[in-house]
Amino acid sequence: MSLPPATDFRPLGLRLLNAVFPRVWNAGLLPYPDLQEATLDAMATKSTGLSDFGDDSFARSQLRMLLPALESEAQLNPMGRVIAHGTLLKSLKERLWAQDLFKRHPEILDRPLAPPIVVIGQMRSGTTRLQRLLGQDPRFAALRLYESMSPVPWPSSQRNPKRDPRVGYTQRAFAFLNYINPGIAATHPTGALEIDEELGLLDASFTGAAIEAQRRVPSFARYCEATDQTPAYLHLRRLLQLASWFRGQDPATPFVLKMPQHMQDLPALMAVFPDAKLVFIHRDPAAVLGSSASMVWNQMVVQSDSVDPHWIGAEWLHKAHHRAAVTAALRPKLAAAQQIDVRFADMNADWVAVMRRIYDFLGVPFDATAHAAMAAYLARAAREHRHDEHRYTLEDFGLDARVINAGFADYRARFDIPFEVPAAMRGAAIAQDPGYGIGEGVPA
């Protein structure tokens, strides 16, 4: 199987928008979505009536690497330019709102945070499922998707927290994205009120793999890999304090966090959260890479008409190796008592047994309430989230399972990771992503 051109994945509405946007811009009927720092700053300050971004020197350095990459490398189509402009402007406005809140409510930044529980693993290794299961336990806290997408309460949110407009905004945004390409929902089923990773809290500092997964920006990716991301994690911590304060949450309740990005940024994560409890999950690297490449491709085809699946395969193979190397180098320096390893295959075989191990590690009883809540979540996810459309092969992305397995041989041996791809198919294919596990529709 080979992937058709990105332009083949265009519902009529998106094709019309891509055709109409340039004409509207040229006619002056709508402002051109300029990706210049000064323009974005001016729009953010005018829209919010605020001008203090706080200490944003790190975010500025990230933004100044990202903007030229968007212009010269990403090959954005008109919709891609609209989305990029909108997300950057949104992040700038939220930095202004956050700084205003921190000045008006200094108690936010004095608020203690319990050591978080952090799920860490490669993209598509089962981290989402593990975070969502832990997040069902009322003794733990987790961000909902709307809180991650818009981590700073809007002024209207602050006036009426019970009718937070961020929920509706997130619902509309994902409905639109799923219309543009239903494959996005197939690869990562979610919803505005669903527990989800804290990607938006890194977006606030113009960093993180969410940017790279949507657009081809290799110069920016290499810059992030070589740059100490501690300032981004310090801001992430401030945003968690803000979320806890806005919710009125008990400060003793630990957040359950998860992002594949944490593998790459593990030194920064541990610098900011030195007492974090780390749950590492491991999955067949060939299955991880195939599923990751498919997910990235499904996102990139929305914003660009020139998407090279073989480049995606090579890029995310590099990222998987880089993340594994960073993690392997730091883990021996961390206390054994603050880290545990689990396997994706064991989660599929007996998730209750794995959760009991994790709870023993956390020093928290795995009680009937937690068990029932997790079982109810799995049943609901199986009903609501289908993924029949998520089909691909490794060959689609220029990947070969034998090459992947050779590159990760030591890793596979260390954690005794079983093969997911049948021996006869290891050179090429995965017919359908098995990454959901534990029944139909449960996300990886």
Coordinates of C-alpha atoms in Angstrom, one line a residue:
M1 CA 0.0 0.0 0.0
S2 CA 1.3 3.5 -0.8
L3 CA -0.2 6.8 0.4
P4 CA -1.8 9.1 -2.2
P5 CA -0.9 12.8 -2.3
A6 CA -2.0 14.9 0.6
T7 CA -4.4 16.9 -1.6
D8 CA -6.5 13.7 -2.0
F9 CA -7.6 14.1 1.6
R10 CA -9.7 17.2 1.2
P11 CA -13.4 17.4 1.9
L12 CA -15.1 19.9 -0.3
G13 CA -15.3 22.6 2.4
L14 CA -11.5 22.5 3.0
R15 CA -10.8 22.7 -0.8
L16 CA -13.1 25.7 -1.1
L17 CA -11.4 27.4 1.9
N18 CA -7.9 26.8 0.5
A19 CA -9.1 28.3 -2.8
V20 CA -11.0 31.2 -1.3
F21 CA -8.5 32.4 1.4
P22 CA -5.9 33.8 -1.1
R23 CA -8.5 35.7 -3.0
V24 CA -10.0 37.2 0.2
W25 CA -6.6 38.2 1.4
N26 CA -5.6 39.8 -1.9
A27 CA -8.9 41.7 -2.0
G28 CA -8.3 43.0 1.5
L29 CA -11.5 41.5 2.8
L30 CA -9.6 39.7 5.6
P31 CA -6.2 40.5 7.0
Y32 CA -3.4 38.3 5.7
P33 CA -2.2 35.8 8.5
D34 CA 1.2 37.3 8.8
L35 CA 3.7 35.2 10.7
Q36 CA 5.9 38.0 11.9
E37 CA 6.6 38.5 15.6
A38 CA 5.9 42.2 15.6
T39 CA 2.5 41.7 13.9
L40 CA 1.5 38.9 16.2
D41 CA 2.5 40.9 19.3
A42 CA 0.5 43.9 18.1
M43 CA -2.5 41.8 17.5
A44 CA -2.2 40.1 20.9
T45 CA -1.8 43.4 22.9
K46 CA -4.7 45.0 21.0
S47 CA -7.0 42.1 21.5
T48 CA -6.4 41.7 25.2
G49 CA -5.7 45.4 26.2
L50 CA -2.6 44.1 28.0
S51 CA 1.1 44.5 27.3
D52 CA 3.1 42.7 30.0
F53 CA 4.2 39.3 28.8
G54 CA 6.2 38.6 31.9
D55 CA 9.7 37.0 31.6
D56 CA 9.3 35.5 28.2
S57 CA 12.9 35.5 27.0
F58 CA 13.0 31.8 26.5
A59 CA 9.6 31.7 24.7
R60 CA 10.9 34.5 22.5
S61 CA 14.0 32.6 21.5
Q62 CA 11.8 29.6 20.7
L63 CA 9.4 31.8 18.7
R64 CA 12.2 33.4 16.7
M65 CA 13.4 29.9 15.6
L66 CA 10.0 28.7 14.8
L67 CA 8.7 31.6 12.6
P68 CA 11.3 31.3 9.9
A69 CA 11.0 27.5 9.8
L70 CA 7.2 27.9 9.3
E71 CA 7.9 30.3 6.3
S72 CA 10.8 28.4 4.7
E73 CA 10.3 24.7 5.6
A74 CA 6.7 23.9 6.4
Q75 CA 5.2 24.5 3.0
L76 CA 1.9 25.6 4.6
N77 CA -1.2 25.7 2.5
P78 CA -3.7 28.6 3.1
M79 CA -5.5 26.7 5.9
G80 CA -2.2 25.7 7.4
R81 CA -1.2 29.4 7.5
V82 CA -4.5 30.3 9.2
I83 CA -4.1 27.5 11.8
A84 CA -0.4 28.4 12.5
H85 CA -1.2 32.1 12.8
G86 CA -4.2 31.4 15.0
T87 CA -2.3 29.1 17.4
L88 CA 0.6 31.5 17.8
L89 CA -1.6 34.5 18.4
K90 CA -3.6 32.4 20.9
S91 CA -0.4 31.5 22.8
L92 CA 0.7 35.1 23.0
K93 CA -2.7 36.3 24.3
E94 CA -2.7 33.5 26.9
R95 CA 0.8 34.6 28.1
L96 CA -0.6 38.1 28.6
W97 CA -3.7 36.8 30.4
A98 CA -1.5 34.6 32.6
Q99 CA 0.9 37.4 33.6
D100 CA -2.1 39.6 34.4
L101 CA -3.6 36.8 36.7
F102 CA -0.2 36.2 38.4
K103 CA 0.0 40.0 39.2
R104 CA -3.5 40.2 40.4
H105 CA -3.4 36.9 42.3
P106 CA 0.1 36.4 43.6
E107 CA -1.2 33.5 45.7
I108 CA -1.3 31.4 42.5
L109 CA 2.5 31.2 42.3
D110 CA 2.8 30.5 46.0
R111 CA 0.5 27.5 45.6
P112 CA 2.2 24.2 46.4
L113 CA 2.1 21.3 44.0
A114 CA 2.3 17.7 45.1
P115 CA 5.0 15.7 43.3
P116 CA 3.3 14.6 40.0
I117 CA 2.9 11.2 38.6
V118 CA 4.4 11.3 35.2
V119 CA 3.7 8.6 32.5
I120 CA 6.7 8.4 30.1
G121 CA 7.0 6.5 26.9
Q122 CA 7.4 6.8 23.2
M123 CA 4.6 8.2 21.1
R124 CA 1.9 5.5 20.6
S125 CA 3.3 3.3 23.3
G126 CA 0.2 3.3 25.5
T127 CA 0.8 6.5 27.5
T128 CA -2.6 7.9 26.8
R129 CA -4.4 4.9 28.0
L130 CA -2.3 4.7 31.2
Q131 CA -2.8 8.4 32.0
R132 CA -6.5 8.2 31.5
L133 CA -6.8 5.1 33.7
L134 CA -4.9 6.8 36.5
G135 CA -6.9 9.9 36.0
Q136 CA -10.1 8.1 36.8
D137 CA -9.0 7.8 40.4
P138 CA -10.4 10.8 42.4
R139 CA -7.3 10.8 44.5
F140 CA -5.3 12.0 41.5
A141 CA -5.8 15.1 39.2
A142 CA -5.5 15.3 35.5
L143 CA -6.0 18.0 32.9
R144 CA -8.9 17.8 30.6
L145 CA -8.3 18.5 26.9
Y146 CA -9.9 22.0 27.1
E147 CA -7.5 22.9 29.9
S148 CA -4.5 21.7 27.9
M149 CA -5.6 23.4 24.7
S150 CA -6.3 26.7 26.5
P151 CA -4.3 26.5 29.8
V152 CA -5.0 30.0 30.8
P153 CA -8.7 30.8 31.8
W154 CA -10.1 33.5 29.4
P155 CA -11.5 36.7 31.0
S156 CA -15.0 35.3 30.3
S157 CA -13.9 32.1 32.0
Q158 CA -12.9 34.0 35.1
R159 CA -16.2 35.9 35.2
N160 CA -18.3 32.6 35.1
P161 CA -16.1 29.5 35.8
K162 CA -19.2 27.2 35.7
R163 CA -19.8 28.1 32.0
D164 CA -16.2 28.0 30.8
P165 CA -16.1 29.0 27.1
R166 CA -12.9 27.0 26.6
V167 CA -15.0 23.8 26.6
G168 CA -17.1 24.9 23.7
Y169 CA -14.1 26.3 21.8
T170 CA -12.4 23.0 22.1
Q171 CA -15.5 21.1 21.0
R172 CA -15.8 23.2 17.9
A173 CA -12.1 23.1 17.1
F174 CA -12.0 19.3 17.2
A175 CA -15.2 18.9 15.3
F176 CA -13.7 21.1 12.5
L177 CA -10.4 19.1 12.5
N178 CA -12.2 15.8 12.4
Y179 CA -14.3 17.1 9.5
I180 CA -11.1 18.1 7.7
N181 CA -9.5 14.7 8.2
P182 CA -11.3 11.9 10.2
G183 CA -8.0 10.1 10.5
I184 CA -7.0 12.5 13.3
A185 CA -9.8 11.2 15.5
A186 CA -8.9 7.6 14.5
T187 CA -5.3 7.9 15.6
H188 CA -6.1 9.8 18.9
P189 CA -9.7 9.6 20.1
T190 CA -10.4 12.5 22.5
G191 CA -12.9 15.1 23.5
A192 CA -13.1 18.5 25.3
L193 CA -13.7 16.9 28.7
E194 CA -11.4 13.9 28.1
I195 CA -8.2 13.5 30.1
D196 CA -5.4 14.5 27.8
E197 CA -1.7 15.3 27.8
E198 CA -0.4 18.8 28.7
L199 CA 0.8 19.7 25.2
G200 CA -0.7 23.1 25.4
L201 CA 1.3 23.9 28.4
L202 CA 4.5 23.6 26.4
D203 CA 2.9 25.3 23.4
A204 CA 2.8 28.3 25.7
S205 CA 6.6 28.5 25.4
F206 CA 6.5 27.7 21.7
T207 CA 8.1 24.3 22.1
G208 CA 7.1 20.7 22.1
A209 CA 6.4 18.0 19.6
A210 CA 2.9 19.1 18.9
I211 CA 4.4 21.8 16.7
E212 CA 6.6 19.3 14.9
A213 CA 3.9 16.7 14.5
Q214 CA 1.7 19.2 12.6
R215 CA 4.3 20.8 10.4
R216 CA 7.6 20.0 8.7
V217 CA 10.1 22.2 10.7
P218 CA 13.4 20.3 11.0
S219 CA 15.6 23.3 11.9
F220 CA 13.3 24.1 14.8
A221 CA 13.2 20.5 15.9
R222 CA 17.0 20.2 16.0
Y223 CA 17.1 23.5 17.9
C224 CA 14.7 22.2 20.5
E225 CA 16.7 19.0 20.9
A226 CA 19.9 20.9 21.6
T227 CA 18.4 23.6 23.9
D228 CA 17.8 23.3 27.7
Q229 CA 14.0 23.3 28.0
T230 CA 14.0 24.0 31.8
P231 CA 12.4 27.4 31.3
A232 CA 9.5 25.8 29.4
Y233 CA 8.9 23.4 32.2
L234 CA 9.1 26.1 34.8
H235 CA 6.3 27.9 32.9
L236 CA 4.4 24.5 32.6
R237 CA 4.6 24.3 36.4
R238 CA 3.2 27.8 36.8
L239 CA 0.3 26.8 34.5
L240 CA -0.4 23.8 36.6
Q241 CA -0.5 26.0 39.7
L242 CA -3.0 28.2 37.8
A243 CA -5.1 25.2 36.9
S244 CA -5.1 24.0 40.4
W245 CA -6.0 27.4 41.8
F246 CA -8.8 28.0 39.2
R247 CA -10.3 24.6 40.0
G248 CA -10.1 25.1 43.7
Q249 CA -8.2 21.8 43.9
D250 CA -6.6 20.4 47.0
P251 CA -2.9 21.2 46.6
A252 CA -2.1 17.8 48.0
T253 CA -3.7 16.1 45.0
P254 CA -1.0 15.0 42.6
F255 CA -1.4 15.7 38.9
V256 CA -1.0 12.7 36.5
L257 CA 1.0 14.0 33.6
K258 CA 2.1 12.4 30.3
M259 CA 3.8 13.4 27.1
P260 CA 6.2 11.5 24.9
Q261 CA 8.0 14.9 24.8
H262 CA 9.1 14.2 28.5
M263 CA 11.5 11.5 27.2
Q264 CA 13.4 14.1 25.2
D265 CA 13.1 16.7 28.0
L266 CA 13.6 14.4 31.0
P267 CA 16.5 16.5 32.4
A268 CA 14.3 19.6 32.4
L269 CA 11.3 17.7 33.8
M270 CA 13.4 16.4 36.7
A271 CA 15.0 19.8 37.3
V272 CA 11.5 21.3 37.9
F273 CA 9.8 18.3 39.5
P274 CA 12.7 16.5 41.3
D275 CA 10.3 14.3 43.4
A276 CA 8.1 13.2 40.5
K277 CA 7.1 9.6 40.4
L278 CA 7.9 8.2 36.9
V279 CA 6.0 5.4 35.2
F280 CA 7.8 4.2 32.1
I281 CA 5.9 2.2 29.5
H282 CA 7.5 0.1 26.8
R283 CA 6.2 -1.2 23.5
D284 CA 7.5 -2.9 20.3
P285 CA 9.5 -0.1 18.6
A286 CA 8.3 -1.2 15.1
A287 CA 4.7 -0.8 16.2
V288 CA 5.5 2.5 17.8
L289 CA 7.2 3.9 14.8
G290 CA 4.5 2.8 12.3
S291 CA 1.7 4.2 14.4
S292 CA 3.6 7.5 15.2
A293 CA 4.3 8.1 11.5
S294 CA 0.7 7.5 10.6
M295 CA -0.5 9.9 13.3
V296 CA 1.9 12.6 12.2
W297 CA 1.0 12.2 8.5
N298 CA -2.7 12.5 9.3
Q299 CA -2.0 15.9 11.0
M300 CA 0.4 17.3 8.4
V301 CA -1.9 16.7 5.5
V302 CA -4.3 19.2 6.9
Q303 CA -1.8 22.1 6.8
S304 CA 0.4 21.3 3.8
D305 CA -0.2 20.1 0.3
S306 CA 3.4 18.7 0.1
V307 CA 3.8 16.0 2.7
D308 CA 6.5 13.4 2.2
P309 CA 5.6 10.2 4.2
H310 CA 9.2 8.9 3.8
W311 CA 10.5 12.1 5.4
I312 CA 8.1 11.6 8.3
G313 CA 9.3 8.0 8.8
A314 CA 12.9 9.1 8.9
E315 CA 12.2 12.1 11.1
W316 CA 10.3 10.2 13.7
L317 CA 12.7 7.3 13.7
H318 CA 15.4 9.9 14.5
K319 CA 13.2 11.3 17.3
A320 CA 12.5 7.9 18.8
H321 CA 16.3 7.2 18.9
H322 CA 17.0 10.6 20.4
R323 CA 14.4 10.4 23.1
A324 CA 15.5 6.9 24.0
A325 CA 19.1 8.0 24.3
V326 CA 18.3 11.0 26.5
T327 CA 16.2 8.9 28.8
A328 CA 18.7 6.0 29.0
A329 CA 21.5 8.5 29.9
L330 CA 19.5 10.1 32.8
R331 CA 17.6 7.2 34.4
P332 CA 20.6 5.6 36.2
K333 CA 21.2 8.9 38.0
L334 CA 17.6 9.0 39.4
A335 CA 16.5 7.2 42.5
A336 CA 15.3 3.7 41.9
A337 CA 12.4 4.3 44.2
Q338 CA 10.9 7.0 42.0
Q339 CA 10.7 5.0 38.8
I340 CA 8.9 1.9 37.6
D341 CA 8.7 0.1 34.2
V342 CA 5.6 -1.5 32.7
R343 CA 5.0 -3.0 29.3
F344 CA 2.3 -2.3 26.7
A345 CA 1.8 -6.0 26.2
D346 CA 1.1 -6.6 29.9
M347 CA -1.4 -3.7 29.9
N348 CA -3.2 -5.5 27.0
A349 CA -3.0 -8.9 28.8
D350 CA -4.0 -7.9 32.3
W351 CA -4.4 -4.2 32.9
V352 CA -5.6 -4.8 36.5
A353 CA -2.4 -6.6 37.4
V354 CA -0.3 -3.7 35.9
M355 CA -2.3 -1.1 37.8
R356 CA -1.8 -3.0 41.1
R357 CA 2.0 -2.9 40.5
I358 CA 1.8 0.8 39.8
Y359 CA -0.3 1.5 42.9
D360 CA 2.2 -0.5 45.0
F361 CA 4.9 1.7 43.6
L362 CA 3.0 4.8 44.4
G363 CA 2.2 3.6 47.9
V364 CA -1.5 4.1 47.3
P365 CA -4.1 1.3 47.8
F366 CA -5.7 0.1 44.6
D367 CA -9.2 0.2 46.0
A368 CA -12.6 -0.8 44.6
T369 CA -13.5 2.8 43.7
A370 CA -10.4 3.2 41.5
H371 CA -10.9 -0.2 39.9
A372 CA -14.6 0.4 39.1
A373 CA -13.9 3.9 37.7
M374 CA -11.2 2.5 35.4
A375 CA -13.4 -0.4 34.2
A376 CA -16.2 2.1 33.5
Y377 CA -13.8 4.3 31.5
L378 CA -12.6 1.4 29.4
A379 CA -16.2 0.3 28.7
R380 CA -17.1 3.9 27.7
A381 CA -14.1 4.3 25.5
A382 CA -14.8 1.1 23.7
R383 CA -18.3 2.3 22.9
E384 CA -17.5 5.9 21.9
H385 CA -14.1 5.7 20.1
R386 CA -13.8 3.6 17.0
H387 CA -10.6 3.4 14.9
D388 CA -11.4 1.3 11.9
E389 CA -9.9 3.9 9.6
H390 CA -6.5 3.8 11.1
R391 CA -4.7 1.6 8.6
Y392 CA -1.2 1.9 7.3
T393 CA 2.0 0.0 6.6
L394 CA 5.6 0.6 7.6
E395 CA 6.4 0.8 3.9
D396 CA 4.2 3.8 3.5
F397 CA 6.7 5.7 5.5
G398 CA 9.9 4.1 4.1
L399 CA 10.3 2.1 7.3
D400 CA 11.5 -1.5 7.8
A401 CA 10.8 -3.4 11.0
R402 CA 14.1 -5.3 10.7
V403 CA 16.0 -2.0 10.6
I404 CA 14.0 -0.6 13.5
N405 CA 14.5 -3.7 15.6
A406 CA 18.2 -3.8 15.0
G407 CA 18.5 -0.1 16.1
F408 CA 16.5 -0.9 19.3
A409 CA 17.9 -4.4 20.0
D410 CA 19.4 -3.4 23.4
Y411 CA 16.3 -1.6 24.4
R412 CA 14.0 -4.5 23.5
A413 CA 16.2 -7.0 25.3
R414 CA 16.5 -4.9 28.4
F415 CA 12.7 -4.7 28.9
D416 CA 11.9 -8.0 27.3
I417 CA 9.5 -6.4 24.8
P418 CA 7.6 -8.9 22.7
F419 CA 7.1 -8.5 18.9
E420 CA 3.7 -7.2 17.8
V421 CA 4.3 -7.6 14.1
P422 CA 4.2 -11.3 12.9
A423 CA 7.5 -12.7 11.9
A424 CA 6.5 -13.1 8.3
M425 CA 5.6 -9.3 8.1
R426 CA 8.5 -7.8 10.1
G427 CA 10.0 -6.4 6.9
A428 CA 7.2 -4.2 6.1
A429 CA 3.6 -4.1 7.3
I430 CA 1.2 -3.5 10.0
A431 CA -2.2 -4.0 8.6
Q432 CA -4.1 -2.1 11.3
D433 CA -2.8 -0.3 14.4
P434 CA -3.1 -2.7 17.3
G435 CA -2.2 0.2 19.6
Y436 CA -5.6 0.6 21.2
G437 CA -5.6 -2.7 23.0
I438 CA -7.9 -3.8 25.8
G439 CA -10.8 -3.9 23.4
E440 CA -11.9 -1.8 20.5
G441 CA -11.5 2.0 20.7
V442 CA -9.3 2.3 23.8
P443 CA -6.5 4.8 22.9
A444 CA -2.8 4.1 23.1

